[in-house]
Amino acid sequence: MNQQFDVVVIGAGFAGLYATHRLRDDLGLNVLGLDAAGGVGGTWYWNRYPGARCDIESVHYSYSFSDELQREWQWSERYAGQPEILRYLEFVADKFDLRRSFRFGQRVTSMVWSEADARWTLSTDTGETIVARFVVAGSGNVTVPKSQAEFPGFERYKGPVYFTGSWPHEGVDFTGKRVAVIGTGSSGIQLIPQIAKQAAQVTVFQRTPNYAVAMQNKKLTPEQQQWNAQNAQQLRDKSRLRFLGVPYQNPEPSALEVSPETRRARYDELWERGGFNLLVSSYGDLLTDERANATVAEYVRGKIREKVNNPSVAEILCPTDHPYATKRPTVEEGYYEAFNRENVSLIDLRATPLEEVTEKGIRIGGKEHEFDAIALATGFDAVTGALLALNIVGRDGLRLQDRWAHGPRTYLGIASAGFPNLFTITGPTSAVILYNNPLAIEDHVNFAVDAIRHVLDKGAKTFEADEAAELAWFKMVSDTLNMTLFPRANSWYMGANIPGKPRSVFMFAGSAPLYREMCRDVVDHGYAGFSIDGAPADRVPPMVRIDAGAALVVGAMLMEEAKPLEECSVDEARSVVESFIALQKPVPASVERIETTYPGPADSRPVYIYRPRNAKGPLPVIVYLHGGGFIAGSIDMCAGVCGCMADDLQAIVVAPSYRLAPEAPFPAATDDSFAALKWTAANIARHGGDPKRLVVMGESAGGSLAAVAAQRARDEGGPVLSGQVLLYPTMDAEANTRSRVEYANGPVLKTIAALGMWGAYLGDMAMAASPLASPGRAKSLAGLAPALILSAECDPTCDEGEDYGRALQAAGVPVRIHRLEGLVHAVFYMSRYVPRAAEITQQIAAFLASLQVKSEVKGKAPEAETLV
Ligand code: N01
């Protein structure tokens, strides 16, 4: 029998079947699939307990790679049961003739990397040894059942014990039996009502109650089936852009911004829709804000109390120790009603801990309860269990168990440093946990297949995650996770369900669309973060370096499916930019806004003056020029940031409007903003400002306008400025910088979009030669006001601002350049969701202090630094 393969695929579930199909049929490789089970199906082969059913709607919980398959296969129910999902996977295996590539009933017992020939050697429990260049592990995330050894004395129990995760194929007849069920997670919640219909007595041992939502399952009509088949691709495309990978409607921003009545009506409507609709389509802050989460948690508890007749039983079933959905929220059919039956009783293990398992049953509270059978729905050694069980030994004898002793370390969840040519499909820290499995699997398999093709095309031998990339990935994933409520629960998501297992980071809590963008970015940067044949890897790409808060905002933006800026009309671009209002903290009540006008060269223009109500003046003054690419943005759009700056810095912030292109092209914006600066200098004393402590500031395109205004103040007779603050400014239409290339695709601003806006502003690109458009081209930069340049690392404009700062320094201007590591364009406007946006105000506070123009600043600012 041939024992040399290009690729060994482990597992014959969704992942293994698709990987085998792609590697064998698309790449033409010699592939062997191995599975310990007697057939295909993966988790659906083993989990045959009564009631086993998927919690994602069937039409979404299926492959998307084949149109033909999507047309041919019809699901009979909204949520398919285990037998039907297994039939589906068998159908797929037959349709694509996959069984011939598999050996069933063979469990991989070890995998050892040989450096000399760059091959993996796999051993199986049937004594076989197989050699392969690549291994694709599709061993699953909830595969290895938890050990029963957690229960003292279990080995003494004489009756039958059934694990939900390896249920007897022939089924179990519980008629007339007294049955104990331990565990009330997804499996237990499905199993209990089914057994209750048959058994004489069911005793449920509950340690932690769960939030179970009505499934609202039903048979699909022929019309629905036909519609699903006809619209399959559209449904799948939409799914890929949504939280959890289901094409449900996007949520409203916040549960806290609506009245209790509105909220309740929304929850009611989504409850009726069933399943994950409640989580996906209600409010965007349920998983990040405890108070928002409390509203839905109380709603679900209310439903439990409605369903369970006995109020004290209902209270035991009501979860209170973790926020809603921080453990996988379960879906139920008749679970709560089961507790209204005479033959079902509930034991609260928190109140009465399980003492031991005896020969005949279970002892709690000093009393032995006898059972004819015990069903364990106690869950799995999830995410890492199946991979560690493979006993993988990588480069230089490194054992995966040792490498992951304190928690998994991976890059993108698909590879781990020291283990070349091993792809872990939907591995730890990938997006799978909060995503629809088949789609997550397809994405990951496609990544692995493309990487293998890349290696083979290059004639290379090895593909391996770089340790530095892993570290960057780990930081971003753990920071993101820590911005959510997930760490508040002791769940398998956190590795907290197994005694002794390190509590760590197992899940990517951004969103699947963001994760996909990150993977795409890695590929677009030539597999940055991976080393091929040991060549040093390029540093990790932009999306992986992104700050966690910014990552969550970018993920939410991707799910909004907004039209890319570069494809927008002027009006569309304006409404995209205005939408940033929602991302800012609001103007604090401690700040008043005066709305007035200033005389611009063409017309009288609105200007807002923000003044801290109780500050003792005269106060320093900041003239703030908003961004928006010269074609968009407004003084209303920047209200939150201006109001907060006034409060944080105890300064007066003046936000003038200026004319926008293309209606009023260059130099209208610079003429207006310079006029506003002069008007402020002449008039601000009336409002409590100190014109001798005047700073001009601008964000993005406003940064360019601020730099030009500072030059005109020097050249055109004042006013005298104390300083200039340029926040990730776009400085020159023709700048040819590294960051414009490296960050060409965003994350927030794309180079092509910035260029489009420059074009609209300048009208004629030849205008770029004017220093009024490109301040870096001024004859001299000497004698300008001291400058603070704040650049964002993950931003095409990063370098042009810094380059201008260095040119100012060379001309003898005191300058501080501060790079906002991991932050993105427009982050100042994301202050509500990106805590690190506060770094901008802190830097400005330190800058003002260095200029000695500072008031009593609220909060802690970095020490004032001497400017270079
Ligand atoms: O496992 P779980 P599961 N003493 O870990 C309890 C997928 N799935 O098999 O919470 C007493 O969720 C434990 O209590 P606690 C899905 O992703 C999907 O149900 O640790 N009790 C908990 O109540 C799911 O999340 C579907 O305090 C003990 C239960 O056992 C994942 O698989 C269906 C205990 C385990 O819950 C796992 O679900 C089934 C102990 N020593 C599974 N140890 C659908 O698609 C554990 N427990 C619908």
mmCIF file of N, CA, C and O in Angstrom, residues 124-197:
data_model
loop_
_atom_site.group_PDB
_atom_site.id
_atom_site.type_symbol
_atom_site.label_atom_id
_atom_site.label_comp_id
_atom_site.label_asym_id
_atom_site.label_seq_id
_atom_site.Cartn_x
_atom_site.Cartn_y
_atom_site.Cartn_z
ATOM 1 N N THR A 124 -0.347 5.519 13.001
ATOM 2 C CA THR A 124 -1.772 5.358 13.344
ATOM 3 C C THR A 124 -1.949 4.193 14.309
ATOM 4 O O THR A 124 -1.030 3.375 14.490
ATOM 5 N N ASP A 125 -3.136 4.129 14.901
ATOM 6 C CA ASP A 125 -3.378 3.074 15.894
ATOM 7 C C ASP A 125 -3.518 1.703 15.258
ATOM 8 O O ASP A 125 -3.668 0.703 15.950
ATOM 9 N N THR A 126 -3.475 1.627 13.931
ATOM 10 C CA THR A 126 -3.487 0.313 13.276
ATOM 11 C C THR A 126 -2.063 -0.095 12.898
ATOM 12 O O THR A 126 -1.847 -1.047 12.152
ATOM 13 N N GLY A 127 -1.096 0.663 13.400
ATOM 14 C CA GLY A 127 0.311 0.302 13.201
ATOM 15 C C GLY A 127 0.904 0.794 11.896
ATOM 16 O O GLY A 127 2.018 0.410 11.524
ATOM 17 N N GLU A 128 0.185 1.616 11.179
ATOM 18 C CA GLU A 128 0.718 2.090 9.897
ATOM 19 C C GLU A 128 1.603 3.322 10.073
ATOM 20 O O GLU A 128 1.442 4.088 11.025
ATOM 21 N N THR A 129 2.522 3.478 9.135
ATOM 22 C CA THR A 129 3.382 4.667 9.122
ATOM 23 C C THR A 129 3.221 5.320 7.753
ATOM 24 O O THR A 129 3.356 4.652 6.719
ATOM 25 N N ILE A 130 2.902 6.573 7.765
ATOM 26 C CA ILE A 130 2.619 7.284 6.513
ATOM 27 C C ILE A 130 3.487 8.541 6.461
ATOM 28 O O ILE A 130 3.647 9.226 7.471
ATOM 29 N N VAL A 131 4.033 8.823 5.289
ATOM 30 C CA VAL A 131 4.918 9.988 5.150
ATOM 31 C C VAL A 131 4.245 11.000 4.212
ATOM 32 O O VAL A 131 3.675 10.611 3.191
ATOM 33 N N ALA A 132 4.301 12.279 4.606
ATOM 34 C CA ALA A 132 3.653 13.304 3.771
ATOM 35 C C ALA A 132 4.435 14.604 3.838
ATOM 36 O O ALA A 132 5.047 14.924 4.848
ATOM 37 N N ARG A 133 4.366 15.363 2.739
ATOM 38 C CA ARG A 133 5.019 16.686 2.728
ATOM 39 C C ARG A 133 4.232 17.684 3.559
ATOM 40 O O ARG A 133 4.793 18.521 4.242
ATOM 41 N N PHE A 134 2.922 17.606 3.426
ATOM 42 C CA PHE A 134 2.059 18.557 4.149
ATOM 43 C C PHE A 134 1.014 17.768 4.927
ATOM 44 O O PHE A 134 0.579 16.698 4.495
ATOM 45 N N VAL A 135 0.611 18.348 6.051
ATOM 46 C CA VAL A 135 -0.526 17.789 6.788
ATOM 47 C C VAL A 135 -1.565 18.889 6.973
ATOM 48 O O VAL A 135 -1.230 20.010 7.368
ATOM 49 N N VAL A 136 -2.800 18.560 6.657
ATOM 50 C CA VAL A 136 -3.903 19.485 6.889
ATOM 51 C C VAL A 136 -4.780 18.846 7.963
ATOM 52 O O VAL A 136 -5.377 17.792 7.746
ATOM 53 N N ALA A 137 -4.795 19.476 9.135
ATOM 54 C CA ALA A 137 -5.543 18.893 10.261
ATOM 55 C C ALA A 137 -6.938 19.489 10.306
ATOM 56 O O ALA A 137 -7.114 20.663 10.615
ATOM 57 N N GLY A 138 -7.912 18.655 9.980
ATOM 58 C CA GLY A 138 -9.315 19.070 10.076
ATOM 59 C C GLY A 138 -9.948 18.290 11.207
ATOM 60 O O GLY A 138 -11.002 17.677 11.051
ATOM 61 N N SER A 139 -9.254 18.297 12.345
ATOM 62 C CA SER A 139 -9.652 17.400 13.431
ATOM 63 C C SER A 139 -10.765 17.979 14.299
ATOM 64 O O SER A 139 -11.222 17.317 15.228
ATOM 65 N N GLY A 140 -11.184 19.206 14.028
ATOM 66 C CA GLY A 140 -12.382 19.728 14.695
ATOM 67 C C GLY A 140 -12.102 20.400 16.023
ATOM 68 O O GLY A 140 -11.071 20.185 16.650
ATOM 69 N N ASN A 141 -13.056 21.229 16.410
ATOM 70 C CA ASN A 141 -12.903 22.015 17.631
ATOM 71 C C ASN A 141 -13.617 21.420 18.832
ATOM 72 O O ASN A 141 -13.246 21.692 19.967
ATOM 73 N N VAL A 142 -14.669 20.671 18.591
ATOM 74 C CA VAL A 142 -15.370 20.018 19.718
ATOM 75 C C VAL A 142 -15.439 18.523 19.409
ATOM 76 O O VAL A 142 -16.463 17.995 19.016
ATOM 77 N N THR A 143 -14.298 17.892 19.576
ATOM 78 C CA THR A 143 -14.143 16.499 19.162
ATOM 79 C C THR A 143 -13.830 15.586 20.337
ATOM 80 O O THR A 143 -14.368 14.484 20.437
ATOM 81 N N VAL A 144 -12.913 16.025 21.209
ATOM 82 C CA VAL A 144 -12.435 15.136 22.277
ATOM 83 C C VAL A 144 -13.304 15.348 23.518
ATOM 84 O O VAL A 144 -13.257 16.415 24.148
ATOM 85 N N PRO A 145 -14.138 14.356 23.896
ATOM 86 C CA PRO A 145 -15.016 14.550 25.061
ATOM 87 C C PRO A 145 -14.205 14.766 26.331
ATOM 88 O O PRO A 145 -13.106 14.223 26.485
ATOM 89 N N LYS A 146 -14.778 15.536 27.231
ATOM 90 C CA LYS A 146 -14.149 15.734 28.541
ATOM 91 C C LYS A 146 -14.079 14.412 29.280
ATOM 92 O O LYS A 146 -14.921 13.533 29.100
ATOM 93 N N SER A 147 -13.114 14.326 30.173
ATOM 94 C CA SER A 147 -12.938 13.074 30.894
ATOM 95 C C SER A 147 -13.963 12.944 32.015
ATOM 96 O O SER A 147 -14.286 13.920 32.700
ATOM 97 N N GLN A 148 -14.444 11.714 32.225
ATOM 98 C CA GLN A 148 -15.375 11.470 33.328
ATOM 99 C C GLN A 148 -14.647 11.422 34.665
ATOM 100 O O GLN A 148 -15.269 11.378 35.726
ATOM 101 N N ALA A 149 -13.285 11.439 34.574
ATOM 102 C CA ALA A 149 -12.490 11.367 35.804
ATOM 103 C C ALA A 149 -12.730 12.582 36.700
ATOM 104 O O ALA A 149 -12.360 12.579 37.873
ATOM 105 N N GLU A 150 -13.385 13.614 36.138
ATOM 106 C CA GLU A 150 -13.706 14.781 36.968
ATOM 107 C C GLU A 150 -14.651 14.429 38.098
ATOM 108 O O GLU A 150 -14.758 15.169 39.068
ATOM 109 N N PHE A 151 -15.374 13.325 37.929
ATOM 110 C CA PHE A 151 -16.356 12.960 38.942
ATOM 111 C C PHE A 151 -15.781 11.845 39.810
ATOM 112 O O PHE A 151 -15.540 10.738 39.303
ATOM 113 N N PRO A 152 -15.526 12.101 41.076
ATOM 114 C CA PRO A 152 -14.896 11.086 41.917
ATOM 115 C C PRO A 152 -15.732 9.805 41.971
ATOM 116 O O PRO A 152 -16.953 9.877 42.086
ATOM 117 N N GLY A 153 -15.062 8.698 41.806
ATOM 118 C CA GLY A 153 -15.719 7.393 41.934
ATOM 119 C C GLY A 153 -16.399 6.904 40.671
ATOM 120 O O GLY A 153 -17.055 5.863 40.674
ATOM 121 N N PHE A 154 -16.245 7.620 39.562
ATOM 122 C CA PHE A 154 -17.012 7.257 38.363
ATOM 123 C C PHE A 154 -16.754 5.813 37.929
ATOM 124 O O PHE A 154 -17.658 5.104 37.465
ATOM 125 N N GLU A 155 -15.505 5.359 38.098
ATOM 126 C CA GLU A 155 -15.144 4.011 37.639
ATOM 127 C C GLU A 155 -15.958 2.929 38.358
ATOM 128 O O GLU A 155 -16.086 1.806 37.865
ATOM 129 N N ARG A 156 -16.531 3.295 39.526
ATOM 130 C CA ARG A 156 -17.280 2.274 40.285
ATOM 131 C C ARG A 156 -18.691 2.066 39.739
ATOM 132 O O ARG A 156 -19.313 1.047 39.992
ATOM 133 N N TYR A 157 -19.169 3.038 39.003
ATOM 134 C CA TYR A 157 -20.573 2.975 38.570
ATOM 135 C C TYR A 157 -20.792 1.772 37.660
ATOM 136 O O TYR A 157 -20.063 1.543 36.690
ATOM 137 N N LYS A 158 -21.812 0.978 37.981
ATOM 138 C CA LYS A 158 -22.021 -0.290 37.272
ATOM 139 C C LYS A 158 -22.977 -0.157 36.075
ATOM 140 O O LYS A 158 -23.011 -1.033 35.212
ATOM 141 N N GLY A 159 -23.750 0.922 36.054
ATOM 142 C CA GLY A 159 -24.723 1.060 34.972
ATOM 143 C C GLY A 159 -24.081 1.605 33.701
ATOM 144 O O GLY A 159 -22.891 1.949 33.684
ATOM 145 N N PRO A 160 -24.863 1.698 32.627
ATOM 146 C CA PRO A 160 -24.312 2.233 31.375
ATOM 147 C C PRO A 160 -24.117 3.759 31.449
ATOM 148 O O PRO A 160 -24.917 4.456 32.077
ATOM 149 N N VAL A 161 -23.030 4.199 30.808
ATOM 150 C CA VAL A 161 -22.730 5.632 30.747
ATOM 151 C C VAL A 161 -22.701 6.029 29.273
ATOM 152 O O VAL A 161 -22.059 5.356 28.467
ATOM 153 N N TYR A 162 -23.394 7.087 28.942
ATOM 154 C CA TYR A 162 -23.437 7.525 27.537
ATOM 155 C C TYR A 162 -22.902 8.945 27.426
ATOM 156 O O TYR A 162 -23.343 9.840 28.146
ATOM 157 N N PHE A 163 -21.961 9.141 26.518
ATOM 158 C CA PHE A 163 -21.454 10.488 26.229
ATOM 159 C C PHE A 163 -22.215 11.025 25.023
ATOM 160 O O PHE A 163 -22.330 10.323 24.010
ATOM 161 N N THR A 164 -22.663 12.262 25.124
ATOM 162 C CA THR A 164 -23.340 12.832 23.941
ATOM 163 C C THR A 164 -22.394 12.845 22.740
ATOM 164 O O THR A 164 -22.816 12.653 21.608
ATOM 165 N N GLY A 165 -21.101 13.036 23.018
ATOM 166 C CA GLY A 165 -20.126 13.169 21.938
ATOM 167 C C GLY A 165 -19.712 11.843 21.308
ATOM 168 O O GLY A 165 -18.930 11.840 20.347
ATOM 169 N N SER A 166 -20.187 10.726 21.821
ATOM 170 C CA SER A 166 -19.893 9.429 21.166
ATOM 171 C C SER A 166 -21.058 8.486 21.475
ATOM 172 O O SER A 166 -20.892 7.456 22.095
ATOM 173 N N TRP A 167 -22.210 8.903 21.035
ATOM 174 C CA TRP A 167 -23.469 8.200 21.360
ATOM 175 C C TRP A 167 -23.562 6.888 20.567
ATOM 176 O O TRP A 167 -23.122 6.841 19.404
ATOM 177 N N PRO A 168 -24.113 5.827 21.176
ATOM 178 C CA PRO A 168 -24.202 4.551 20.445
ATOM 179 C C PRO A 168 -24.976 4.699 19.129
ATOM 180 O O PRO A 168 -26.042 5.333 19.103
ATOM 181 N N HIS A 169 -24.436 4.090 18.070
ATOM 182 C CA HIS A 169 -25.084 4.219 16.757
ATOM 183 C C HIS A 169 -26.470 3.614 16.734
ATOM 184 O O HIS A 169 -27.356 4.071 16.018
ATOM 185 N N GLU A 170 -26.631 2.549 17.512
ATOM 186 C CA GLU A 170 -27.919 1.854 17.494
ATOM 187 C C GLU A 170 -28.974 2.577 18.339
ATOM 188 O O GLU A 170 -30.125 2.182 18.389
ATOM 189 N N GLY A 171 -28.570 3.659 19.016
ATOM 190 C CA GLY A 171 -29.504 4.398 19.874
ATOM 191 C C GLY A 171 -29.641 3.731 21.234
ATOM 192 O O GLY A 171 -29.071 2.657 21.485
ATOM 193 N N VAL A 172 -30.364 4.376 22.128
ATOM 194 C CA VAL A 172 -30.539 3.848 23.487
ATOM 195 C C VAL A 172 -32.025 3.900 23.824
ATOM 196 O O VAL A 172 -32.680 4.918 23.564
ATOM 197 N N ASP A 173 -32.533 2.811 24.383
ATOM 198 C CA ASP A 173 -33.933 2.815 24.792
ATOM 199 C C ASP A 173 -33.995 3.101 26.298
ATOM 200 O O ASP A 173 -33.571 2.289 27.110
ATOM 201 N N PHE A 174 -34.494 4.269 26.635
ATOM 202 C CA PHE A 174 -34.561 4.651 28.053
ATOM 203 C C PHE A 174 -35.923 4.326 28.680
ATOM 204 O O PHE A 174 -36.189 4.734 29.797
ATOM 205 N N THR A 175 -36.763 3.637 27.945
ATOM 206 C CA THR A 175 -38.119 3.403 28.456
ATOM 207 C C THR A 175 -38.073 2.789 29.851
ATOM 208 O O THR A 175 -37.372 1.799 30.090
ATOM 209 N N GLY A 176 -38.787 3.398 30.766
ATOM 210 C CA GLY A 176 -38.897 2.877 32.131
ATOM 211 C C GLY A 176 -37.659 3.089 32.982
ATOM 212 O O GLY A 176 -37.591 2.638 34.127
ATOM 213 N N LYS A 177 -36.659 3.791 32.458
ATOM 214 C CA LYS A 177 -35.379 3.932 33.181
ATOM 215 C C LYS A 177 -35.323 5.248 33.979
ATOM 216 O O LYS A 177 -35.965 6.237 33.630
ATOM 217 N N ARG A 178 -34.498 5.151 35.064
ATOM 218 C CA ARG A 178 -34.187 6.370 35.824
ATOM 219 C C ARG A 178 -32.837 6.868 35.293
ATOM 220 O O ARG A 178 -31.831 6.149 35.379
ATOM 221 N N VAL A 179 -32.847 8.053 34.730
ATOM 222 C CA VAL A 179 -31.646 8.533 34.025
ATOM 223 C C VAL A 179 -31.125 9.833 34.663
ATOM 224 O O VAL A 179 -31.912 10.739 34.946
ATOM 225 N N ALA A 180 -29.815 9.864 34.882
ATOM 226 C CA ALA A 180 -29.170 11.120 35.308
ATOM 227 C C ALA A 180 -28.544 11.768 34.085
ATOM 228 O O ALA A 180 -27.894 11.082 33.283
ATOM 229 N N VAL A 181 -28.755 13.072 33.929
ATOM 230 C CA VAL A 181 -28.053 13.797 32.861
ATOM 231 C C VAL A 181 -27.199 14.866 33.540
ATOM 232 O O VAL A 181 -27.717 15.690 34.306
ATOM 233 N N ILE A 182 -25.897 14.814 33.263
ATOM 234 C CA ILE A 182 -25.019 15.855 33.813
ATOM 235 C C ILE A 182 -24.626 16.778 32.656
ATOM 236 O O ILE A 182 -24.114 16.317 31.635
ATOM 237 N N GLY A 183 -24.856 18.073 32.845
ATOM 238 C CA GLY A 183 -24.452 19.034 31.823
ATOM 239 C C GLY A 183 -25.647 19.692 31.166
ATOM 240 O O GLY A 183 -26.585 19.013 30.724
ATOM 241 N N THR A 184 -25.631 21.005 31.129
ATOM 242 C CA THR A 184 -26.727 21.766 30.510
ATOM 243 C C THR A 184 -26.196 22.797 29.522
ATOM 244 O O THR A 184 -26.578 23.962 29.526
ATOM 245 N N GLY A 185 -25.234 22.362 28.696
ATOM 246 C CA GLY A 185 -24.778 23.184 27.575
ATOM 247 C C GLY A 185 -25.648 22.856 26.367
ATOM 248 O O GLY A 185 -26.753 22.303 26.488
ATOM 249 N N SER A 186 -25.147 23.157 25.165
ATOM 250 C CA SER A 186 -25.942 22.923 23.943
ATOM 251 C C SER A 186 -26.408 21.482 23.860
ATOM 252 O O SER A 186 -27.560 21.210 23.493
ATOM 253 N N SER A 187 -25.514 20.540 24.196
ATOM 254 C CA SER A 187 -25.868 19.124 24.044
ATOM 255 C C SER A 187 -26.937 18.729 25.050
ATOM 256 O O SER A 187 -27.963 18.129 24.690
ATOM 257 N N GLY A 188 -26.704 19.048 26.333
ATOM 258 C CA GLY A 188 -27.656 18.671 27.374
ATOM 259 C C GLY A 188 -29.032 19.270 27.121
ATOM 260 O O GLY A 188 -30.061 18.601 27.287
ATOM 261 N N ILE A 189 -29.050 20.503 26.695
ATOM 262 C CA ILE A 189 -30.321 21.208 26.480
ATOM 263 C C ILE A 189 -31.131 20.563 25.348
ATOM 264 O O ILE A 189 -32.359 20.581 25.356
ATOM 265 N N GLN A 190 -30.421 19.962 24.393
ATOM 266 C CA GLN A 190 -31.140 19.250 23.322
ATOM 267 C C GLN A 190 -31.562 17.853 23.772
ATOM 268 O O GLN A 190 -32.623 17.365 23.408
ATOM 269 N N LEU A 191 -30.694 17.224 24.565
ATOM 270 C CA LEU A 191 -30.920 15.825 24.949
ATOM 271 C C LEU A 191 -32.059 15.682 25.956
ATOM 272 O O LEU A 191 -32.897 14.766 25.838
ATOM 273 N N ILE A 192 -32.091 16.565 26.952
ATOM 274 C CA ILE A 192 -32.983 16.394 28.106
ATOM 275 C C ILE A 192 -34.463 16.270 27.701
ATOM 276 O O ILE A 192 -35.136 15.312 28.100
ATOM 277 N N PRO A 193 -35.004 17.176 26.868
ATOM 278 C CA PRO A 193 -36.430 17.023 26.549
ATOM 279 C C PRO A 193 -36.735 15.737 25.783
ATOM 280 O O PRO A 193 -37.832 15.196 25.878
ATOM 281 N N GLN A 194 -35.741 15.245 25.038
ATOM 282 C CA GLN A 194 -35.975 14.009 24.278
ATOM 283 C C GLN A 194 -36.027 12.803 25.209
ATOM 284 O O GLN A 194 -36.921 11.970 25.114
ATOM 285 N N ILE A 195 -35.065 12.718 26.128
ATOM 286 C CA ILE A 195 -35.057 11.580 27.059
ATOM 287 C C ILE A 195 -36.292 11.632 27.950
ATOM 288 O O ILE A 195 -36.876 10.613 28.284
ATOM 289 N N ALA A 196 -36.681 12.848 28.302
ATOM 290 C CA ALA A 196 -37.824 13.000 29.212
ATOM 291 C C ALA A 196 -39.091 12.379 28.627
ATOM 292 O O ALA A 196 -39.961 11.920 29.353
ATOM 293 N N LYS A 197 -39.163 12.343 27.273
ATOM 294 C CA LYS A 197 -40.367 11.776 26.651
ATOM 295 C C LYS A 197 -40.424 10.263 26.840
ATOM 296 O O LYS A 197 -41.459 9.648 26.684
#
